[in-house]
């Protein structure tokens, strides 16, 4: 999101004053390895700002029931908590889909719009919205609350709360929930309808009525009734205090009998209040598959039922597995939402890979080599070309330098490569060092908000908490490039911990880390990021540059792969795969089914909660309107080419609307066109003769390299996957070229889903098939090779390996109860067991006491087994490496061969084989064959204290529990071990 706004942006933000408050941190600089950040607000810097005292008390608008830890921002419901602008008491409209809501003094307003409001023209700037238009308010008779608070939240639901001292109301609303659940005290339930309603069913505890062509149903408790009076419906709720209101996916064409029949079928879900939502995901490296489970926890207010009615977005129902949607659909700003029921649904998507950079198959020899060499040498003295000193423009420069380094490495131009790497290292290290008195180029941690803000900030990344994923994605991606050539710099003892903090701030992948909200910028259910921290707009939250969001996702893949952190890598793969599907649906509408047909555009530059816009925040120029969802062009943006015909259509629309070829950002548009027609893009580039102005984060070297090589490779082939994350397949004239990048120091064999295999030498990017080429020397990466996909047996002669795990300290993500602790899995007693909560994912880990050579692991499952899980090893309890992968587990006893060494072993369950949890009688870890278990000495233990430097491996006690330090850091108030499990391992 850019700050400057054009008159063409028809939906604009409401201005508000900025409250700048200085805080004194506990230390001038807190260290993470060799890096540091500050807890003292730099001079002149701004804090997040909003209504009342929210700047220094972001929990001002939550109740005592709300979850502890950092508050969420950048969500579809954020204006309810992060109040800002012209509604400091309640919120702006909340677009949950299919319903939209707006809290008012008397309760919760409902809107379900089925007809879009369209402005502008098909060839000019314009927008479409399904605007909030209140049809009813659901509340408590007499309720007049001064403010709506947040009583709780889960992955995609929120519970607003009202109280006027006499009456109270709570409502649970969320993405994909056509049923809204209420709890009330102090008065009758009251539904006030805008305009005269038509009641088509009112019998017993159920009421069905229509307003303006929309059909609603209200369910009261057993024994209750509804009475009508004018425009209101009222119920005493038989004194039970709960009820549900839902909207049906019906139209004026449906008969009363059809409405009644549908309501009848939903009776079984009416009082199963949704009390939790949670996503779990897994990446199967062997098959290139990303599986996601969207789970709903329901509590039956009466009866013993489970499950609810669920509406799925297009990016979900197109990849649905294991269930079939109903025939009815809802209208939404994202297209048709299909319906299923139950406690969960699952999607399965193909991850078709990313690359550090397009391979130099065509510009590594001849005249084209001379051309690219000239372009690269021209960058020798200024590879980053920084256009500003804030986080965004610094990031853009870092990204520019990283592209130059990657290309120069492929072509063996080490002088240019090293110049670019030196600029990256110098500038990022500067930002990662908060020396005393330093006021710029540093990061500040605000413990109240649970956020890391870089100063100088830009585009309201400070006062609105905007765009952290945009800005920090560039930092992380550049750090990943650097890590492949300077792996020591990227270790946790050096600057890797600071990179991890940036990742956790923008999209914290670790639920146990309460310093930052879980997945701050990513809307789990909607499948994409939101840019605004507060979302306080009449059209809901918004995101403009979806491609910069994907730059962050790709950065996680590259960083995780380079540093051997499969947890971060797999989080990036899930984010990237899910968001690629969402972007192709909601920004580019590749199917032509989601945008209103009368809008006339096949592309949206901004996605809003209520619709989309062919406009930007910063310009009305067509070239910039279309180009903002293309930059930066990297090997992580190849998803834009998944549908080549859509690429060509989008480019053609740009030319049509612009009245000719674009003159601004021509490099971005040529690179985009190359994903649909490389030969045409190359022709346009050559015709220009390099006589154009590069986009601010681009270079002529990268533009030529990208276009020239795609013209040779052809278009993306999304039908083929690989068992390696850094691999891609292209097709030209029916011939496939297979690409893989090996950033390790060992030879890698990559297998593709069509049966093709290729061997890639250490540090090389290589191709086989239609084009054969190899180049590069980036061999500092940490993930060596794909893991086995099925359990294997130990070698027959290995019978003397020592049992290392028995009696050691074991911990787990959850336990089913006090009778099934983690310690039971390593106690040697086959009658006792560990059992987890009934949800995915879960983990169990054991500390062997010291680093040991490993040979095998044995898992003895109870009836509740893991059908998909990994065995992971770690030397420090923080950075994990996958040692074995199981994708088709069937319970019983699994024996898996291990290699290498580790102190910590973890069973990381991603898919349960039963509706219950994960349950292990025994988890046995064995050392090297013929060896004996090494004796261990417990390290000295001290009492945890604030403002103390802790080294990795140090142990402390806190409230009677021992913890081991996962990574070196300086402790802060609020980072007590139970609150910072990413830093401390319970022993």
mmCIF file of C-alpha atoms in Angstrom, residues 186-403:
data_model
loop_
_atom_site.group_PDB
_atom_site.id
_atom_site.type_symbol
_atom_site.label_atom_id
_atom_site.label_comp_id
_atom_site.label_asym_id
_atom_site.label_seq_id
_atom_site.Cartn_x
_atom_site.Cartn_y
_atom_site.Cartn_z
ATOM 1 C CA UNK A 186 -31.009 -8.844 31.222
ATOM 2 C CA UNK A 187 -33.813 -8.789 28.657
ATOM 3 C CA UNK A 188 -35.631 -10.411 25.767
ATOM 4 C CA UNK A 189 -33.917 -11.185 22.477
ATOM 5 C CA UNK A 190 -34.951 -8.517 19.994
ATOM 6 C CA UNK A 191 -34.702 -8.527 16.186
ATOM 7 C CA UNK A 192 -35.435 -5.153 14.627
ATOM 8 C CA UNK A 193 -35.943 -5.249 10.869
ATOM 9 C CA UNK A 194 -35.421 -2.333 8.485
ATOM 10 C CA UNK A 195 -38.716 -2.101 6.666
ATOM 11 C CA UNK A 196 -41.722 -4.438 6.947
ATOM 12 C CA UNK A 197 -40.679 -8.103 7.181
ATOM 13 C CA UNK A 198 -42.603 -11.046 5.831
ATOM 14 C CA UNK A 199 -42.749 -14.002 8.197
ATOM 15 C CA UNK A 200 -43.017 -17.214 6.191
ATOM 16 C CA UNK A 201 -42.614 -19.523 9.205
ATOM 17 C CA UNK A 202 -43.215 -18.952 12.919
ATOM 18 C CA UNK A 203 -43.709 -22.143 14.818
ATOM 19 C CA UNK A 204 -42.402 -23.009 18.254
ATOM 20 C CA UNK A 205 -38.869 -21.811 18.805
ATOM 21 C CA UNK A 206 -38.132 -21.091 15.126
ATOM 22 C CA UNK A 207 -38.905 -17.990 13.107
ATOM 23 C CA UNK A 208 -38.407 -17.554 9.360
ATOM 24 C CA UNK A 209 -38.817 -14.178 7.708
ATOM 25 C CA UNK A 210 -37.830 -12.217 4.601
ATOM 26 C CA UNK A 211 -36.678 -8.651 4.086
ATOM 27 C CA UNK A 212 -35.828 -7.108 0.708
ATOM 28 C CA UNK A 213 -35.592 -10.507 -0.979
ATOM 29 C CA UNK A 214 -33.338 -12.013 1.719
ATOM 30 C CA UNK A 215 -34.396 -14.908 3.929
ATOM 31 C CA UNK A 216 -33.440 -15.170 7.610
ATOM 32 C CA UNK A 217 -34.119 -17.748 10.302
ATOM 33 C CA UNK A 218 -33.968 -17.250 14.071
ATOM 34 C CA UNK A 219 -33.774 -20.191 16.444
ATOM 35 C CA UNK A 220 -34.578 -19.795 20.131
ATOM 36 C CA UNK A 221 -34.035 -22.459 22.802
ATOM 37 C CA UNK A 222 -36.453 -25.355 23.147
ATOM 38 C CA UNK A 223 -39.650 -24.116 24.761
ATOM 39 C CA UNK A 224 -39.284 -20.538 23.516
ATOM 40 C CA UNK A 225 -41.444 -18.645 21.013
ATOM 41 C CA UNK A 226 -41.150 -15.517 18.874
ATOM 42 C CA UNK A 227 -43.733 -12.737 18.849
ATOM 43 C CA UNK A 228 -44.076 -10.192 16.041
ATOM 44 C CA UNK A 229 -44.942 -6.525 16.437
ATOM 45 C CA UNK A 230 -44.493 -4.219 13.481
ATOM 46 C CA UNK A 231 -40.858 -4.375 12.443
ATOM 47 C CA UNK A 232 -39.669 -6.326 15.478
ATOM 48 C CA UNK A 233 -39.542 -9.934 16.630
ATOM 49 C CA UNK A 234 -39.079 -10.728 20.298
ATOM 50 C CA UNK A 235 -38.443 -13.784 22.473
ATOM 51 C CA UNK A 236 -37.964 -14.407 26.184
ATOM 52 C CA UNK A 237 -35.743 -17.334 25.136
ATOM 53 C CA UNK A 238 -37.526 -19.361 27.815
ATOM 54 C CA UNK A 239 -35.094 -17.791 30.254
ATOM 55 C CA UNK A 240 -32.123 -19.655 28.731
ATOM 56 C CA UNK A 241 -30.230 -16.734 27.215
ATOM 57 C CA UNK A 242 -28.981 -18.145 23.895
ATOM 58 C CA UNK A 243 -30.233 -18.000 20.322
ATOM 59 C CA UNK A 244 -29.042 -18.114 16.719
ATOM 60 C CA UNK A 245 -29.819 -16.041 13.631
ATOM 61 C CA UNK A 246 -28.856 -17.177 10.143
ATOM 62 C CA UNK A 247 -29.229 -16.118 6.520
ATOM 63 C CA UNK A 248 -30.332 -18.704 3.956
ATOM 64 C CA UNK A 249 -28.731 -19.122 0.502
ATOM 65 C CA UNK A 250 -32.156 -18.736 -1.083
ATOM 66 C CA UNK A 251 -33.537 -16.238 -3.587
ATOM 67 C CA UNK A 252 -36.947 -14.855 -4.485
ATOM 68 C CA UNK A 253 -37.283 -17.817 -6.854
ATOM 69 C CA UNK A 254 -37.422 -20.269 -3.946
ATOM 70 C CA UNK A 255 -40.817 -21.319 -2.658
ATOM 71 C CA UNK A 256 -41.855 -21.170 0.970
ATOM 72 C CA UNK A 257 -41.741 -24.957 1.103
ATOM 73 C CA UNK A 258 -38.113 -24.909 -0.094
ATOM 74 C CA UNK A 259 -37.166 -22.346 2.543
ATOM 75 C CA UNK A 260 -38.836 -24.364 5.281
ATOM 76 C CA UNK A 261 -37.153 -27.567 4.116
ATOM 77 C CA UNK A 262 -33.720 -25.937 4.197
ATOM 78 C CA UNK A 263 -34.343 -24.461 7.631
ATOM 79 C CA UNK A 264 -35.475 -27.907 8.804
ATOM 80 C CA UNK A 265 -32.192 -29.434 7.649
ATOM 81 C CA UNK A 266 -30.260 -26.794 9.610
ATOM 82 C CA UNK A 267 -32.139 -27.329 12.859
ATOM 83 C CA UNK A 268 -29.523 -29.852 13.971
ATOM 84 C CA UNK A 269 -26.817 -27.138 13.844
ATOM 85 C CA UNK A 270 -28.793 -24.225 15.231
ATOM 86 C CA UNK A 271 -27.597 -24.503 18.816
ATOM 87 C CA UNK A 272 -24.094 -25.858 18.169
ATOM 88 C CA UNK A 273 -22.343 -22.609 18.961
ATOM 89 C CA UNK A 274 -18.968 -22.211 17.270
ATOM 90 C CA UNK A 275 -16.489 -21.687 20.106
ATOM 91 C CA UNK A 276 -13.256 -22.096 18.186
ATOM 92 C CA UNK A 277 -11.720 -22.234 14.728
ATOM 93 C CA UNK A 278 -8.249 -23.476 13.907
ATOM 94 C CA UNK A 279 -6.230 -24.161 10.805
ATOM 95 C CA UNK A 280 -3.675 -26.940 10.444
ATOM 96 C CA UNK A 281 -1.572 -27.615 7.401
ATOM 97 C CA UNK A 282 1.091 -29.958 6.108
ATOM 98 C CA UNK A 283 3.488 -29.967 3.189
ATOM 99 C CA UNK A 284 4.239 -33.382 1.713
ATOM 100 C CA UNK A 285 7.589 -32.861 0.060
ATOM 101 C CA UNK A 286 7.534 -36.198 -1.715
ATOM 102 C CA UNK A 287 4.292 -35.446 -3.556
ATOM 103 C CA UNK A 288 4.465 -31.645 -3.704
ATOM 104 C CA UNK A 289 1.114 -31.426 -1.942
ATOM 105 C CA UNK A 290 -0.132 -28.866 0.566
ATOM 106 C CA UNK A 291 -3.060 -30.094 2.653
ATOM 107 C CA UNK A 292 -5.044 -27.743 4.875
ATOM 108 C CA UNK A 293 -7.682 -28.566 7.471
ATOM 109 C CA UNK A 294 -10.097 -25.861 8.574
ATOM 110 C CA UNK A 295 -11.528 -26.969 11.900
ATOM 111 C CA UNK A 296 -14.561 -25.723 13.827
ATOM 112 C CA UNK A 297 -15.064 -26.445 17.512
ATOM 113 C CA UNK A 298 -18.729 -26.374 18.474
ATOM 114 C CA UNK A 299 -20.427 -26.450 21.863
ATOM 115 C CA UNK A 300 -24.005 -27.733 21.981
ATOM 116 C CA UNK A 301 -26.144 -25.341 24.036
ATOM 117 C CA UNK A 302 -28.823 -28.000 23.938
ATOM 118 C CA UNK A 303 -28.772 -31.591 22.773
ATOM 119 C CA UNK A 304 -25.563 -33.421 21.920
ATOM 120 C CA UNK A 305 -24.942 -32.366 18.355
ATOM 121 C CA UNK A 306 -21.712 -31.217 16.738
ATOM 122 C CA UNK A 307 -20.807 -29.265 13.640
ATOM 123 C CA UNK A 308 -22.136 -26.193 11.914
ATOM 124 C CA UNK A 309 -23.020 -24.815 8.483
ATOM 125 C CA UNK A 310 -19.922 -23.685 6.585
ATOM 126 C CA UNK A 311 -19.636 -21.485 3.492
ATOM 127 C CA UNK A 312 -16.481 -21.959 1.391
ATOM 128 C CA UNK A 313 -14.693 -19.408 -0.764
ATOM 129 C CA UNK A 314 -13.839 -20.321 -4.391
ATOM 130 C CA UNK A 315 -10.161 -20.937 -3.578
ATOM 131 C CA UNK A 316 -11.379 -23.472 -1.021
ATOM 132 C CA UNK A 317 -14.165 -25.304 -2.820
ATOM 133 C CA UNK A 318 -12.123 -25.639 -6.013
ATOM 134 C CA UNK A 319 -9.573 -27.651 -3.998
ATOM 135 C CA UNK A 320 -11.973 -29.370 -1.590
ATOM 136 C CA UNK A 321 -11.209 -32.969 -0.735
ATOM 137 C CA UNK A 322 -13.178 -35.519 1.275
ATOM 138 C CA UNK A 323 -16.597 -33.839 1.017
ATOM 139 C CA UNK A 324 -19.062 -32.541 -1.560
ATOM 140 C CA UNK A 325 -20.727 -29.113 -1.285
ATOM 141 C CA UNK A 326 -24.491 -28.660 -1.348
ATOM 142 C CA UNK A 327 -26.257 -27.290 -4.409
ATOM 143 C CA UNK A 328 -27.104 -23.889 -2.918
ATOM 144 C CA UNK A 329 -24.548 -21.056 -2.979
ATOM 145 C CA UNK A 330 -24.155 -17.634 -1.402
ATOM 146 C CA UNK A 331 -23.336 -14.440 -3.238
ATOM 147 C CA UNK A 332 -20.189 -12.743 -1.952
ATOM 148 C CA UNK A 333 -17.640 -10.141 -3.036
ATOM 149 C CA UNK A 334 -15.327 -13.091 -3.790
ATOM 150 C CA UNK A 335 -17.780 -14.978 -5.976
ATOM 151 C CA UNK A 336 -19.975 -17.934 -5.143
ATOM 152 C CA UNK A 337 -19.569 -19.479 -1.701
ATOM 153 C CA UNK A 338 -20.518 -23.152 -1.576
ATOM 154 C CA UNK A 339 -21.898 -24.881 1.496
ATOM 155 C CA UNK A 340 -20.851 -27.874 3.531
ATOM 156 C CA UNK A 341 -21.572 -28.944 7.097
ATOM 157 C CA UNK A 342 -19.634 -30.546 9.918
ATOM 158 C CA UNK A 343 -16.695 -29.775 12.178
ATOM 159 C CA UNK A 344 -14.058 -29.387 9.469
ATOM 160 C CA UNK A 345 -13.251 -29.441 5.792
ATOM 161 C CA UNK A 346 -10.006 -30.055 3.959
ATOM 162 C CA UNK A 347 -8.342 -28.723 0.861
ATOM 163 C CA UNK A 348 -5.477 -30.217 -1.115
ATOM 164 C CA UNK A 349 -3.372 -28.018 -3.386
ATOM 165 C CA UNK A 350 -0.290 -28.654 -5.492
ATOM 166 C CA UNK A 351 2.859 -26.736 -4.643
ATOM 167 C CA UNK A 352 4.644 -26.377 -7.965
ATOM 168 C CA UNK A 353 7.796 -24.736 -6.661
ATOM 169 C CA UNK A 354 9.703 -21.467 -6.524
ATOM 170 C CA UNK A 355 13.225 -20.612 -7.650
ATOM 171 C CA UNK A 356 15.945 -18.323 -6.306
ATOM 172 C CA UNK A 357 16.064 -16.948 -9.872
ATOM 173 C CA UNK A 358 15.179 -17.863 -13.446
ATOM 174 C CA UNK A 359 18.019 -20.048 -14.861
ATOM 175 C CA UNK A 360 20.403 -18.540 -17.391
ATOM 176 C CA UNK A 361 19.564 -21.010 -20.149
ATOM 177 C CA UNK A 362 19.680 -18.360 -22.907
ATOM 178 C CA UNK A 363 21.889 -15.465 -21.767
ATOM 179 C CA UNK A 364 24.920 -17.484 -20.676
ATOM 180 C CA UNK A 365 26.615 -17.415 -24.069
ATOM 181 C CA UNK A 366 26.966 -15.414 -27.257
ATOM 182 C CA UNK A 367 25.627 -11.914 -27.835
ATOM 183 C CA UNK A 368 23.112 -12.218 -25.010
ATOM 184 C CA UNK A 369 25.904 -12.970 -22.549
ATOM 185 C CA UNK A 370 27.620 -9.788 -23.708
ATOM 186 C CA UNK A 371 24.376 -7.867 -23.169
ATOM 187 C CA UNK A 372 23.681 -9.189 -19.664
ATOM 188 C CA UNK A 373 27.330 -8.785 -18.667
ATOM 189 C CA UNK A 374 27.187 -5.148 -19.688
ATOM 190 C CA UNK A 375 24.049 -4.583 -17.697
ATOM 191 C CA UNK A 376 25.509 -6.306 -14.623
ATOM 192 C CA UNK A 377 28.822 -4.467 -14.763
ATOM 193 C CA UNK A 378 26.896 -1.211 -14.891
ATOM 194 C CA UNK A 379 25.513 -2.083 -11.445
ATOM 195 C CA UNK A 380 28.889 -2.754 -9.875
ATOM 196 C CA UNK A 381 29.056 0.509 -7.923
ATOM 197 C CA UNK A 382 25.370 0.804 -6.966
ATOM 198 C CA UNK A 383 23.572 -2.561 -7.029
ATOM 199 C CA UNK A 384 20.890 -1.575 -4.495
ATOM 200 C CA UNK A 385 20.204 1.955 -5.778
ATOM 201 C CA UNK A 386 18.382 2.827 -2.540
ATOM 202 C CA UNK A 387 15.590 5.375 -3.130
ATOM 203 C CA UNK A 388 14.930 6.064 0.542
ATOM 204 C CA UNK A 389 16.062 5.215 4.049
ATOM 205 C CA UNK A 390 12.793 3.859 5.463
ATOM 206 C CA UNK A 391 11.865 0.192 5.761
ATOM 207 C CA UNK A 392 9.986 0.043 2.449
ATOM 208 C CA UNK A 393 12.509 1.750 0.223
ATOM 209 C CA UNK A 394 15.418 0.098 1.994
ATOM 210 C CA UNK A 395 13.701 -3.213 1.334
ATOM 211 C CA UNK A 396 13.179 -2.404 -2.333
ATOM 212 C CA UNK A 397 16.890 -1.660 -2.688
ATOM 213 C CA UNK A 398 17.851 -4.860 -0.911
ATOM 214 C CA UNK A 399 15.586 -6.803 -3.244
ATOM 215 C CA UNK A 400 17.180 -5.163 -6.269
ATOM 216 C CA UNK A 401 20.668 -6.089 -5.050
ATOM 217 C CA UNK A 402 19.584 -9.683 -4.334
ATOM 218 C CA UNK A 403 18.384 -10.134 -7.938
#
